[in-house]
């Protein structure tokens, strides 16, 4: 058809243009192409494309004045290039017979004069003249405009090619609409895209709209993988927008292989949880994505944590790490040549592998331009917001014409007094700091206590386990010490509880060593010591047991849930009962621990375990039983909730589940109300509580008899993915040691749809003794640096 022939002509011309763009410019090529232009313009050379059907023939006709052979033909497989004639063994036949050459000439003329054989001589000349071969220099301004156009190409073209699903037309704001359409185009031309908008900009809604568009375009069902606590929220989105999909928590990604039929599209929410490609979840997801050849949308406000490899590991879920991406890390190749790189790493200089060897932020920004859509609050205000002169506030206009104002974020400090002799003065002092810094922490450095002589003759399985202990070793010491200081900063209750647990776990080991028994080796994973990942106490015993084995009949095997003043001797008796509980669990086939005989360790292990337990219990005994009725920090929070913010919905953040439970219990007792709830990693369905805390922003209608929540206490489990903007007050009961956590906490309420004029963010600090806290951190960082260097 004429349409098909026109498309064939366009493809052929584009192919020639691509050869010019990606060729290797040199003086010889430049002069040759300029000579070709002159020949095309003067008619010495004519080029036509034959469009009716594809031709796979090579015929060369030459004309001369020889009387016996005025026409000579060459037929064969060669392009008549130097390599084709002399190096590649092409087959060519010269034809001089007059009858044969006449037939070949007629064959050529018939096609040359066909109505659908188009002359493209002038078009080719124009293409060459507009390429790098052109003789007139291009204006720098035109070069700038062309670069700007190509950088903005996705954003410019997306609205022309795609339309929002009707369900979302009145739901999304202008900046969200632009992101949705751009992401749809990125996923049309590639397999992966990343939404990196800052907290509170509606990444979940954006991703749901993209999923709906792909579904309407015939892409079939999608799968959403997310942190477990966001499962219920995502199921609500899929149901609300009629999206054919399934939600699978990261902890259950093995289930993906049970899904029937093809999965075309996968959303990975809070994808920074997949920054470590050594985890089973990462490996299983990678295998599933490759198997399904699925397109993937990553969502994360913090895709980059500490290392640039965090970014490439997320992209590696979809992309071949050695595939050519079309861009290279320019800063890296100012230090080496492409040949040197290829010789060392056997990968393309335009691959993820190449970027992983660059420490330049500019290189990574260039890479992410290919895959990421990211807008900050400042960018949105500058490019999408209006300004209300009367209220002196920026706003976005909803599709209904209603204005959604940006609240003012007001930081505030609340202080609690520390007086000589009170509970906190016994903890916030140099003696406690020095004691923690002196701790040997042998359970987190077991590799340093291995008896080499006994290790050398151990069975292979035991040797491998001992090797793993050595590798985990020193880096865990710094994490553990940091964790203790964080718990001290959180609450006295939480800190003393952790000290008792730590001492008890040490004494369990001492009991095993004294009786020649196997040592129960707990996790050597540093992530459990990271409060951004886990809110549990790593020394908590409850995490290792099922409900039916956590208590002994005499009560001595119970988990420590409240700090009580007990002696070291009492703990030793409890340790024996706890060890028996471990053994019961082991006999039932449960695999909470890896077990290894105590005989492989030196006598120093027992000495250090006991010494640490004595040091820790010394702090506990000096502090005495924790009295919640005299907790000045708790009193300060109570005053804030009842006086200064007595009618406000308040979101209280802490790093630890122990502190969250303590605050919930004490505030409920003091307030005599039932509108206080806590959310931790152990909460079965946090979304249910969040909906009762913030029903409007979650489009939730309270059912008869349901209890509204005014004060919500949460750990970092709630710093991702949840809408809490019915509230406008955030309290940092303790301070995370990473600024991004503070931003994420505030982002739970400072979000699109926040109707209050201001968001107040309170941070709790001691009125006295702040210098001790600063000195505590300084000493800790110095000690941590020493451990990391070791």
mmCIF file of C-alpha atoms in Angstrom, residues 80-403:
data_model
loop_
_atom_site.group_PDB
_atom_site.id
_atom_site.type_symbol
_atom_site.label_atom_id
_atom_site.label_comp_id
_atom_site.label_asym_id
_atom_site.label_seq_id
_atom_site.Cartn_x
_atom_site.Cartn_y
_atom_site.Cartn_z
ATOM 1 C CA UNK A 80 32.248 -3.640 -3.999
ATOM 2 C CA UNK A 81 34.115 -2.264 -0.991
ATOM 3 C CA UNK A 82 37.760 -2.978 -0.292
ATOM 4 C CA UNK A 83 37.040 -5.603 2.413
ATOM 5 C CA UNK A 84 34.240 -7.095 0.329
ATOM 6 C CA UNK A 85 36.513 -7.574 -2.674
ATOM 7 C CA UNK A 86 39.706 -8.698 -0.974
ATOM 8 C CA UNK A 87 39.107 -9.884 2.625
ATOM 9 C CA UNK A 88 35.698 -11.487 3.112
ATOM 10 C CA UNK A 89 35.601 -14.105 0.367
ATOM 11 C CA UNK A 90 32.573 -12.619 -1.396
ATOM 12 C CA UNK A 91 31.364 -14.236 -4.622
ATOM 13 C CA UNK A 92 31.122 -11.853 -7.623
ATOM 14 C CA UNK A 93 30.615 -12.681 -11.304
ATOM 15 C CA UNK A 94 31.318 -10.350 -14.218
ATOM 16 C CA UNK A 95 28.885 -10.613 -17.140
ATOM 17 C CA UNK A 96 30.037 -9.497 -20.627
ATOM 18 C CA UNK A 97 27.639 -11.442 -22.853
ATOM 19 C CA UNK A 98 25.587 -8.859 -24.756
ATOM 20 C CA UNK A 99 22.305 -10.735 -24.416
ATOM 21 C CA UNK A 100 22.780 -11.269 -20.673
ATOM 22 C CA UNK A 101 23.844 -7.679 -20.035
ATOM 23 C CA UNK A 102 20.849 -6.433 -22.038
ATOM 24 C CA UNK A 103 18.504 -8.453 -19.832
ATOM 25 C CA UNK A 104 20.224 -7.192 -16.676
ATOM 26 C CA UNK A 105 20.057 -3.629 -17.969
ATOM 27 C CA UNK A 106 16.319 -4.032 -18.722
ATOM 28 C CA UNK A 107 15.761 -5.471 -15.202
ATOM 29 C CA UNK A 108 17.480 -2.407 -13.698
ATOM 30 C CA UNK A 109 15.713 0.155 -15.915
ATOM 31 C CA UNK A 110 12.320 -1.354 -15.141
ATOM 32 C CA UNK A 111 12.832 -0.780 -11.432
ATOM 33 C CA UNK A 112 14.674 2.546 -11.781
ATOM 34 C CA UNK A 113 11.754 3.978 -13.742
ATOM 35 C CA UNK A 114 9.019 2.459 -11.578
ATOM 36 C CA UNK A 115 6.566 5.166 -10.353
ATOM 37 C CA UNK A 116 7.278 4.109 -6.776
ATOM 38 C CA UNK A 117 11.034 4.297 -7.112
ATOM 39 C CA UNK A 118 11.655 7.669 -5.447
ATOM 40 C CA UNK A 119 14.583 10.003 -6.084
ATOM 41 C CA UNK A 120 16.059 10.961 -2.711
ATOM 42 C CA UNK A 121 19.229 12.644 -3.979
ATOM 43 C CA UNK A 122 18.288 16.100 -2.734
ATOM 44 C CA UNK A 123 17.011 14.702 0.568
ATOM 45 C CA UNK A 124 20.303 12.875 1.181
ATOM 46 C CA UNK A 125 22.256 15.994 0.311
ATOM 47 C CA UNK A 126 20.139 17.972 2.788
ATOM 48 C CA UNK A 127 20.683 15.380 5.532
ATOM 49 C CA UNK A 128 24.442 15.513 5.031
ATOM 50 C CA UNK A 129 24.447 19.310 4.908
ATOM 51 C CA UNK A 130 22.587 19.451 8.213
ATOM 52 C CA UNK A 131 24.874 16.937 9.901
ATOM 53 C CA UNK A 132 28.330 17.363 11.453
ATOM 54 C CA UNK A 133 29.694 17.460 7.876
ATOM 55 C CA UNK A 134 28.115 20.856 7.124
ATOM 56 C CA UNK A 135 30.489 23.566 5.953
ATOM 57 C CA UNK A 136 28.820 26.499 7.702
ATOM 58 C CA UNK A 137 29.341 26.507 11.501
ATOM 59 C CA UNK A 138 26.168 26.141 13.595
ATOM 60 C CA UNK A 139 25.183 28.956 15.928
ATOM 61 C CA UNK A 140 25.934 28.024 19.583
ATOM 62 C CA UNK A 141 22.429 29.198 20.445
ATOM 63 C CA UNK A 142 20.896 26.665 18.056
ATOM 64 C CA UNK A 143 23.046 23.931 19.596
ATOM 65 C CA UNK A 144 21.768 25.000 23.014
ATOM 66 C CA UNK A 145 18.146 24.865 21.843
ATOM 67 C CA UNK A 146 18.616 21.412 20.338
ATOM 68 C CA UNK A 147 20.154 20.088 23.570
ATOM 69 C CA UNK A 148 17.333 21.623 25.592
ATOM 70 C CA UNK A 149 14.762 20.033 23.294
ATOM 71 C CA UNK A 150 16.258 16.576 23.602
ATOM 72 C CA UNK A 151 16.590 16.862 27.380
ATOM 73 C CA UNK A 152 12.913 17.765 27.602
ATOM 74 C CA UNK A 153 11.816 15.410 24.823
ATOM 75 C CA UNK A 154 10.037 12.905 27.104
ATOM 76 C CA UNK A 155 8.112 15.641 28.892
ATOM 77 C CA UNK A 156 7.166 17.355 25.614
ATOM 78 C CA UNK A 157 6.075 14.256 23.737
ATOM 79 C CA UNK A 158 4.227 12.388 26.510
ATOM 80 C CA UNK A 159 1.110 14.667 26.597
ATOM 81 C CA UNK A 160 0.781 14.343 22.817
ATOM 82 C CA UNK A 161 0.808 10.552 22.899
ATOM 83 C CA UNK A 162 -1.098 9.614 26.051
ATOM 84 C CA UNK A 163 -4.184 10.609 28.015
ATOM 85 C CA UNK A 164 -4.992 10.044 31.665
ATOM 86 C CA UNK A 165 -7.535 7.361 32.550
ATOM 87 C CA UNK A 166 -10.896 8.953 33.256
ATOM 88 C CA UNK A 167 -10.858 7.777 36.883
ATOM 89 C CA UNK A 168 -7.790 9.922 37.534
ATOM 90 C CA UNK A 169 -8.623 13.079 35.601
ATOM 91 C CA UNK A 170 -10.171 14.784 38.625
ATOM 92 C CA UNK A 171 -7.886 13.145 41.195
ATOM 93 C CA UNK A 172 -4.442 14.315 40.157
ATOM 94 C CA UNK A 173 -2.763 17.701 40.188
ATOM 95 C CA UNK A 174 -0.942 19.194 37.206
ATOM 96 C CA UNK A 175 2.533 18.145 38.368
ATOM 97 C CA UNK A 176 1.279 14.607 39.032
ATOM 98 C CA UNK A 177 -0.371 14.465 35.609
ATOM 99 C CA UNK A 178 2.892 15.438 33.903
ATOM 100 C CA UNK A 179 4.771 12.756 35.837
ATOM 101 C CA UNK A 180 2.206 10.053 35.008
ATOM 102 C CA UNK A 181 2.297 10.752 31.264
ATOM 103 C CA UNK A 182 6.080 11.011 31.203
ATOM 104 C CA UNK A 183 6.466 7.729 33.114
ATOM 105 C CA UNK A 184 4.063 6.029 30.706
ATOM 106 C CA UNK A 185 6.217 7.081 27.785
ATOM 107 C CA UNK A 186 9.428 6.039 29.563
ATOM 108 C CA UNK A 187 7.940 2.582 30.115
ATOM 109 C CA UNK A 188 6.893 2.454 26.456
ATOM 110 C CA UNK A 189 10.449 3.062 25.240
ATOM 111 C CA UNK A 190 12.191 1.160 28.069
ATOM 112 C CA UNK A 191 11.622 -1.408 30.802
ATOM 113 C CA UNK A 192 12.243 0.547 33.994
ATOM 114 C CA UNK A 193 11.413 3.947 35.483
ATOM 115 C CA UNK A 194 11.878 5.458 38.935
ATOM 116 C CA UNK A 195 9.591 7.914 40.746
ATOM 117 C CA UNK A 196 11.811 9.803 43.182
ATOM 118 C CA UNK A 197 9.492 12.644 44.229
ATOM 119 C CA UNK A 198 10.064 13.864 47.769
ATOM 120 C CA UNK A 199 7.837 12.709 50.616
ATOM 121 C CA UNK A 200 4.176 13.727 50.397
ATOM 122 C CA UNK A 201 3.941 14.392 46.651
ATOM 123 C CA UNK A 202 1.656 11.456 45.813
ATOM 124 C CA UNK A 203 3.949 8.739 44.468
ATOM 125 C CA UNK A 204 1.372 6.034 45.257
ATOM 126 C CA UNK A 205 -1.376 7.771 43.294
ATOM 127 C CA UNK A 206 1.044 8.387 40.425
ATOM 128 C CA UNK A 207 2.010 4.720 40.269
ATOM 129 C CA UNK A 208 -1.627 3.593 40.426
ATOM 130 C CA UNK A 209 -2.466 5.839 37.459
ATOM 131 C CA UNK A 210 0.432 4.403 35.431
ATOM 132 C CA UNK A 211 -0.779 0.868 36.238
ATOM 133 C CA UNK A 212 -4.283 1.796 35.093
ATOM 134 C CA UNK A 213 -2.958 3.232 31.814
ATOM 135 C CA UNK A 214 -0.966 0.088 31.084
ATOM 136 C CA UNK A 215 -4.000 -2.040 31.882
ATOM 137 C CA UNK A 216 -6.169 -0.034 29.475
ATOM 138 C CA UNK A 217 -3.467 -0.441 26.832
ATOM 139 C CA UNK A 218 -3.784 -4.217 27.110
ATOM 140 C CA UNK A 219 -0.802 -4.927 29.349
ATOM 141 C CA UNK A 220 -2.804 -7.220 31.642
ATOM 142 C CA UNK A 221 -2.382 -7.577 35.389
ATOM 143 C CA UNK A 222 0.252 -5.961 37.538
ATOM 144 C CA UNK A 223 1.973 -6.956 40.784
ATOM 145 C CA UNK A 224 2.782 -4.518 43.605
ATOM 146 C CA UNK A 225 5.644 -5.458 45.920
ATOM 147 C CA UNK A 226 5.957 -3.354 49.062
ATOM 148 C CA UNK A 227 6.913 -3.399 52.748
ATOM 149 C CA UNK A 228 4.470 -5.627 54.673
ATOM 150 C CA UNK A 229 2.875 -2.709 56.510
ATOM 151 C CA UNK A 230 1.778 -1.113 53.224
ATOM 152 C CA UNK A 231 -0.007 -4.192 51.857
ATOM 153 C CA UNK A 232 -3.464 -3.163 53.056
ATOM 154 C CA UNK A 233 -3.039 0.374 51.723
ATOM 155 C CA UNK A 234 -2.074 -0.863 48.259
ATOM 156 C CA UNK A 235 -4.952 -3.338 48.152
ATOM 157 C CA UNK A 236 -7.252 -0.398 48.798
ATOM 158 C CA UNK A 237 -5.768 1.540 45.859
ATOM 159 C CA UNK A 238 -6.117 -1.412 43.465
ATOM 160 C CA UNK A 239 -9.754 -1.894 44.491
ATOM 161 C CA UNK A 240 -10.610 1.825 44.390
ATOM 162 C CA UNK A 241 -9.292 2.291 40.844
ATOM 163 C CA UNK A 242 -10.342 -1.124 39.503
ATOM 164 C CA UNK A 243 -6.779 -2.228 38.754
ATOM 165 C CA UNK A 244 -6.267 -5.907 38.017
ATOM 166 C CA UNK A 245 -3.396 -6.631 40.347
ATOM 167 C CA UNK A 246 -1.940 -8.462 43.311
ATOM 168 C CA UNK A 247 -0.030 -7.093 46.333
ATOM 169 C CA UNK A 248 2.905 -9.141 47.628
ATOM 170 C CA UNK A 249 5.026 -8.017 50.621
ATOM 171 C CA UNK A 250 8.794 -8.149 50.200
ATOM 172 C CA UNK A 251 8.899 -10.806 52.906
ATOM 173 C CA UNK A 252 6.825 -13.126 50.678
ATOM 174 C CA UNK A 253 8.303 -12.597 47.207
ATOM 175 C CA UNK A 254 8.689 -16.369 46.788
ATOM 176 C CA UNK A 255 4.919 -16.334 46.193
ATOM 177 C CA UNK A 256 5.465 -14.509 42.907
ATOM 178 C CA UNK A 257 6.394 -17.761 41.196
ATOM 179 C CA UNK A 258 2.974 -19.209 42.098
ATOM 180 C CA UNK A 259 1.120 -16.538 40.097
ATOM 181 C CA UNK A 260 -0.747 -17.952 37.135
ATOM 182 C CA UNK A 261 -0.325 -16.281 33.743
ATOM 183 C CA UNK A 262 1.948 -13.510 32.581
ATOM 184 C CA UNK A 263 2.788 -10.491 34.731
ATOM 185 C CA UNK A 264 3.487 -7.504 32.469
ATOM 186 C CA UNK A 265 4.008 -4.747 35.016
ATOM 187 C CA UNK A 266 5.527 -4.633 38.518
ATOM 188 C CA UNK A 267 5.508 -1.753 41.015
ATOM 189 C CA UNK A 268 8.241 -1.843 43.666
ATOM 190 C CA UNK A 269 7.187 0.543 46.438
ATOM 191 C CA UNK A 270 9.840 1.924 48.803
ATOM 192 C CA UNK A 271 12.364 0.341 46.447
ATOM 193 C CA UNK A 272 15.310 1.515 48.562
ATOM 194 C CA UNK A 273 14.573 -1.605 50.627
ATOM 195 C CA UNK A 274 16.079 -3.482 47.651
ATOM 196 C CA UNK A 275 19.396 -1.619 47.608
ATOM 197 C CA UNK A 276 21.288 -4.731 48.738
ATOM 198 C CA UNK A 277 21.509 -7.341 46.005
ATOM 199 C CA UNK A 278 22.869 -9.938 48.438
ATOM 200 C CA UNK A 279 19.419 -10.489 49.969
ATOM 201 C CA UNK A 280 17.056 -13.304 49.048
ATOM 202 C CA UNK A 281 14.254 -10.831 48.307
ATOM 203 C CA UNK A 282 16.438 -9.051 45.719
ATOM 204 C CA UNK A 283 17.464 -12.320 44.069
ATOM 205 C CA UNK A 284 13.918 -13.687 43.908
ATOM 206 C CA UNK A 285 12.552 -10.440 42.482
ATOM 207 C CA UNK A 286 15.311 -10.266 39.877
ATOM 208 C CA UNK A 287 14.599 -13.849 38.773
ATOM 209 C CA UNK A 288 10.860 -13.159 38.529
ATOM 210 C CA UNK A 289 11.296 -9.924 36.553
ATOM 211 C CA UNK A 290 13.649 -11.611 34.081
ATOM 212 C CA UNK A 291 11.359 -14.628 33.750
ATOM 213 C CA UNK A 292 8.304 -12.440 33.038
ATOM 214 C CA UNK A 293 10.170 -9.849 30.956
ATOM 215 C CA UNK A 294 8.099 -7.324 32.889
ATOM 216 C CA UNK A 295 8.240 -3.562 32.949
ATOM 217 C CA UNK A 296 9.056 -2.165 36.393
ATOM 218 C CA UNK A 297 8.218 1.084 38.183
ATOM 219 C CA UNK A 298 10.336 1.876 41.255
ATOM 220 C CA UNK A 299 9.015 4.229 43.964
ATOM 221 C CA UNK A 300 11.274 5.848 46.544
ATOM 222 C CA UNK A 301 11.739 9.313 48.013
ATOM 223 C CA UNK A 302 15.216 8.186 49.152
ATOM 224 C CA UNK A 303 16.584 5.894 46.419
ATOM 225 C CA UNK A 304 20.120 6.796 47.462
ATOM 226 C CA UNK A 305 21.211 6.099 51.033
ATOM 227 C CA UNK A 306 24.969 5.965 51.587
ATOM 228 C CA UNK A 307 26.476 4.557 48.398
ATOM 229 C CA UNK A 308 25.802 5.166 44.705
ATOM 230 C CA UNK A 309 25.590 1.406 44.336
ATOM 231 C CA UNK A 310 22.228 1.672 46.137
ATOM 232 C CA UNK A 311 20.903 3.142 42.892
ATOM 233 C CA UNK A 312 22.477 0.679 40.492
ATOM 234 C CA UNK A 313 21.317 -2.296 42.555
ATOM 235 C CA UNK A 314 17.717 -1.162 42.127
ATOM 236 C CA UNK A 315 18.228 -0.712 38.379
ATOM 237 C CA UNK A 316 19.983 -4.103 38.176
ATOM 238 C CA UNK A 317 16.675 -5.728 39.077
ATOM 239 C CA UNK A 318 15.627 -4.974 35.501
ATOM 240 C CA UNK A 319 18.706 -4.033 33.488
ATOM 241 C CA UNK A 320 21.629 -6.175 32.423
ATOM 242 C CA UNK A 321 24.575 -4.642 34.276
ATOM 243 C CA UNK A 322 26.791 -4.907 31.170
ATOM 244 C CA UNK A 323 24.273 -3.689 28.597
ATOM 245 C CA UNK A 324 25.006 -0.501 26.625
ATOM 246 C CA UNK A 325 22.913 2.349 28.090
ATOM 247 C CA UNK A 326 23.951 4.959 25.526
ATOM 248 C CA UNK A 327 25.642 7.213 28.110
ATOM 249 C CA UNK A 328 28.903 6.834 29.931
ATOM 250 C CA UNK A 329 30.336 8.257 33.202
ATOM 251 C CA UNK A 330 32.338 11.134 31.750
ATOM 252 C CA UNK A 331 34.126 11.999 34.999
ATOM 253 C CA UNK A 332 35.383 8.426 35.294
ATOM 254 C CA UNK A 333 36.794 8.462 31.768
ATOM 255 C CA UNK A 334 38.810 11.543 32.502
ATOM 256 C CA UNK A 335 40.931 9.203 34.627
ATOM 257 C CA UNK A 336 41.166 6.252 32.205
ATOM 258 C CA UNK A 337 40.507 5.379 28.581
ATOM 259 C CA UNK A 338 37.656 3.199 27.375
ATOM 260 C CA UNK A 339 40.163 0.530 26.307
ATOM 261 C CA UNK A 340 41.699 0.482 29.789
ATOM 262 C CA UNK A 341 38.261 0.137 31.355
ATOM 263 C CA UNK A 342 37.256 -2.704 29.032
ATOM 264 C CA UNK A 343 40.500 -4.568 29.673
ATOM 265 C CA UNK A 344 39.967 -4.353 33.449
ATOM 266 C CA UNK A 345 36.221 -4.988 33.714
ATOM 267 C CA UNK A 346 35.174 -6.668 30.434
ATOM 268 C CA UNK A 347 32.103 -4.438 30.166
ATOM 269 C CA UNK A 348 30.851 -1.616 27.999
ATOM 270 C CA UNK A 349 31.980 1.877 29.069
ATOM 271 C CA UNK A 350 28.286 2.819 28.794
ATOM 272 C CA UNK A 351 27.032 0.193 31.241
ATOM 273 C CA UNK A 352 25.903 0.101 34.861
ATOM 274 C CA UNK A 353 29.212 -1.557 35.672
ATOM 275 C CA UNK A 354 31.016 1.547 34.422
ATOM 276 C CA UNK A 355 28.882 3.878 36.540
ATOM 277 C CA UNK A 356 29.455 1.716 39.615
ATOM 278 C CA UNK A 357 33.148 2.589 39.384
ATOM 279 C CA UNK A 358 32.458 6.331 39.387
ATOM 280 C CA UNK A 359 32.285 8.445 42.541
ATOM 281 C CA UNK A 360 31.178 11.562 40.655
ATOM 282 C CA UNK A 361 27.681 12.908 41.474
ATOM 283 C CA UNK A 362 27.540 14.402 37.958
ATOM 284 C CA UNK A 363 27.944 10.952 36.409
ATOM 285 C CA UNK A 364 25.090 9.536 38.481
ATOM 286 C CA UNK A 365 22.859 12.500 37.702
ATOM 287 C CA UNK A 366 23.452 11.870 34.001
ATOM 288 C CA UNK A 367 22.490 8.228 34.449
ATOM 289 C CA UNK A 368 19.330 8.926 36.423
ATOM 290 C CA UNK A 369 18.093 11.375 33.780
ATOM 291 C CA UNK A 370 17.371 8.285 31.688
ATOM 292 C CA UNK A 371 15.151 6.634 34.272
ATOM 293 C CA UNK A 372 13.997 8.956 37.049
ATOM 294 C CA UNK A 373 11.237 11.516 37.509
ATOM 295 C CA UNK A 374 11.941 13.509 40.667
ATOM 296 C CA UNK A 375 10.401 16.783 41.846
ATOM 297 C CA UNK A 376 11.137 18.579 45.078
ATOM 298 C CA UNK A 377 8.715 20.795 46.963
ATOM 299 C CA UNK A 378 10.668 23.856 45.812
ATOM 300 C CA UNK A 379 10.491 22.759 42.162
ATOM 301 C CA UNK A 380 6.720 22.250 42.358
ATOM 302 C CA UNK A 381 6.180 25.635 44.008
ATOM 303 C CA UNK A 382 8.324 27.340 41.371
ATOM 304 C CA UNK A 383 6.769 25.659 38.336
ATOM 305 C CA UNK A 384 3.191 24.757 39.289
ATOM 306 C CA UNK A 385 2.032 26.817 42.276
ATOM 307 C CA UNK A 386 0.235 30.120 42.494
ATOM 308 C CA UNK A 387 0.766 32.688 45.249
ATOM 309 C CA UNK A 388 -2.067 34.047 47.384
ATOM 310 C CA UNK A 389 -1.190 37.637 48.273
ATOM 311 C CA UNK A 390 -3.852 37.839 50.972
ATOM 312 C CA UNK A 391 -2.665 34.758 52.827
ATOM 313 C CA UNK A 392 0.988 35.039 51.732
ATOM 314 C CA UNK A 393 1.000 31.337 50.878
ATOM 315 C CA UNK A 394 1.604 29.185 47.811
ATOM 316 C CA UNK A 395 -1.121 26.880 46.530
ATOM 317 C CA UNK A 396 -1.979 24.306 43.885
ATOM 318 C CA UNK A 397 -5.335 24.338 42.135
ATOM 319 C CA UNK A 398 -7.357 21.115 42.122
ATOM 320 C CA UNK A 399 -9.415 20.083 39.094
ATOM 321 C CA UNK A 400 -12.510 21.248 40.986
ATOM 322 C CA UNK A 401 -11.047 24.742 41.264
ATOM 323 C CA UNK A 402 -10.362 24.382 44.990
ATOM 324 C CA UNK A 403 -6.991 25.637 46.174
#
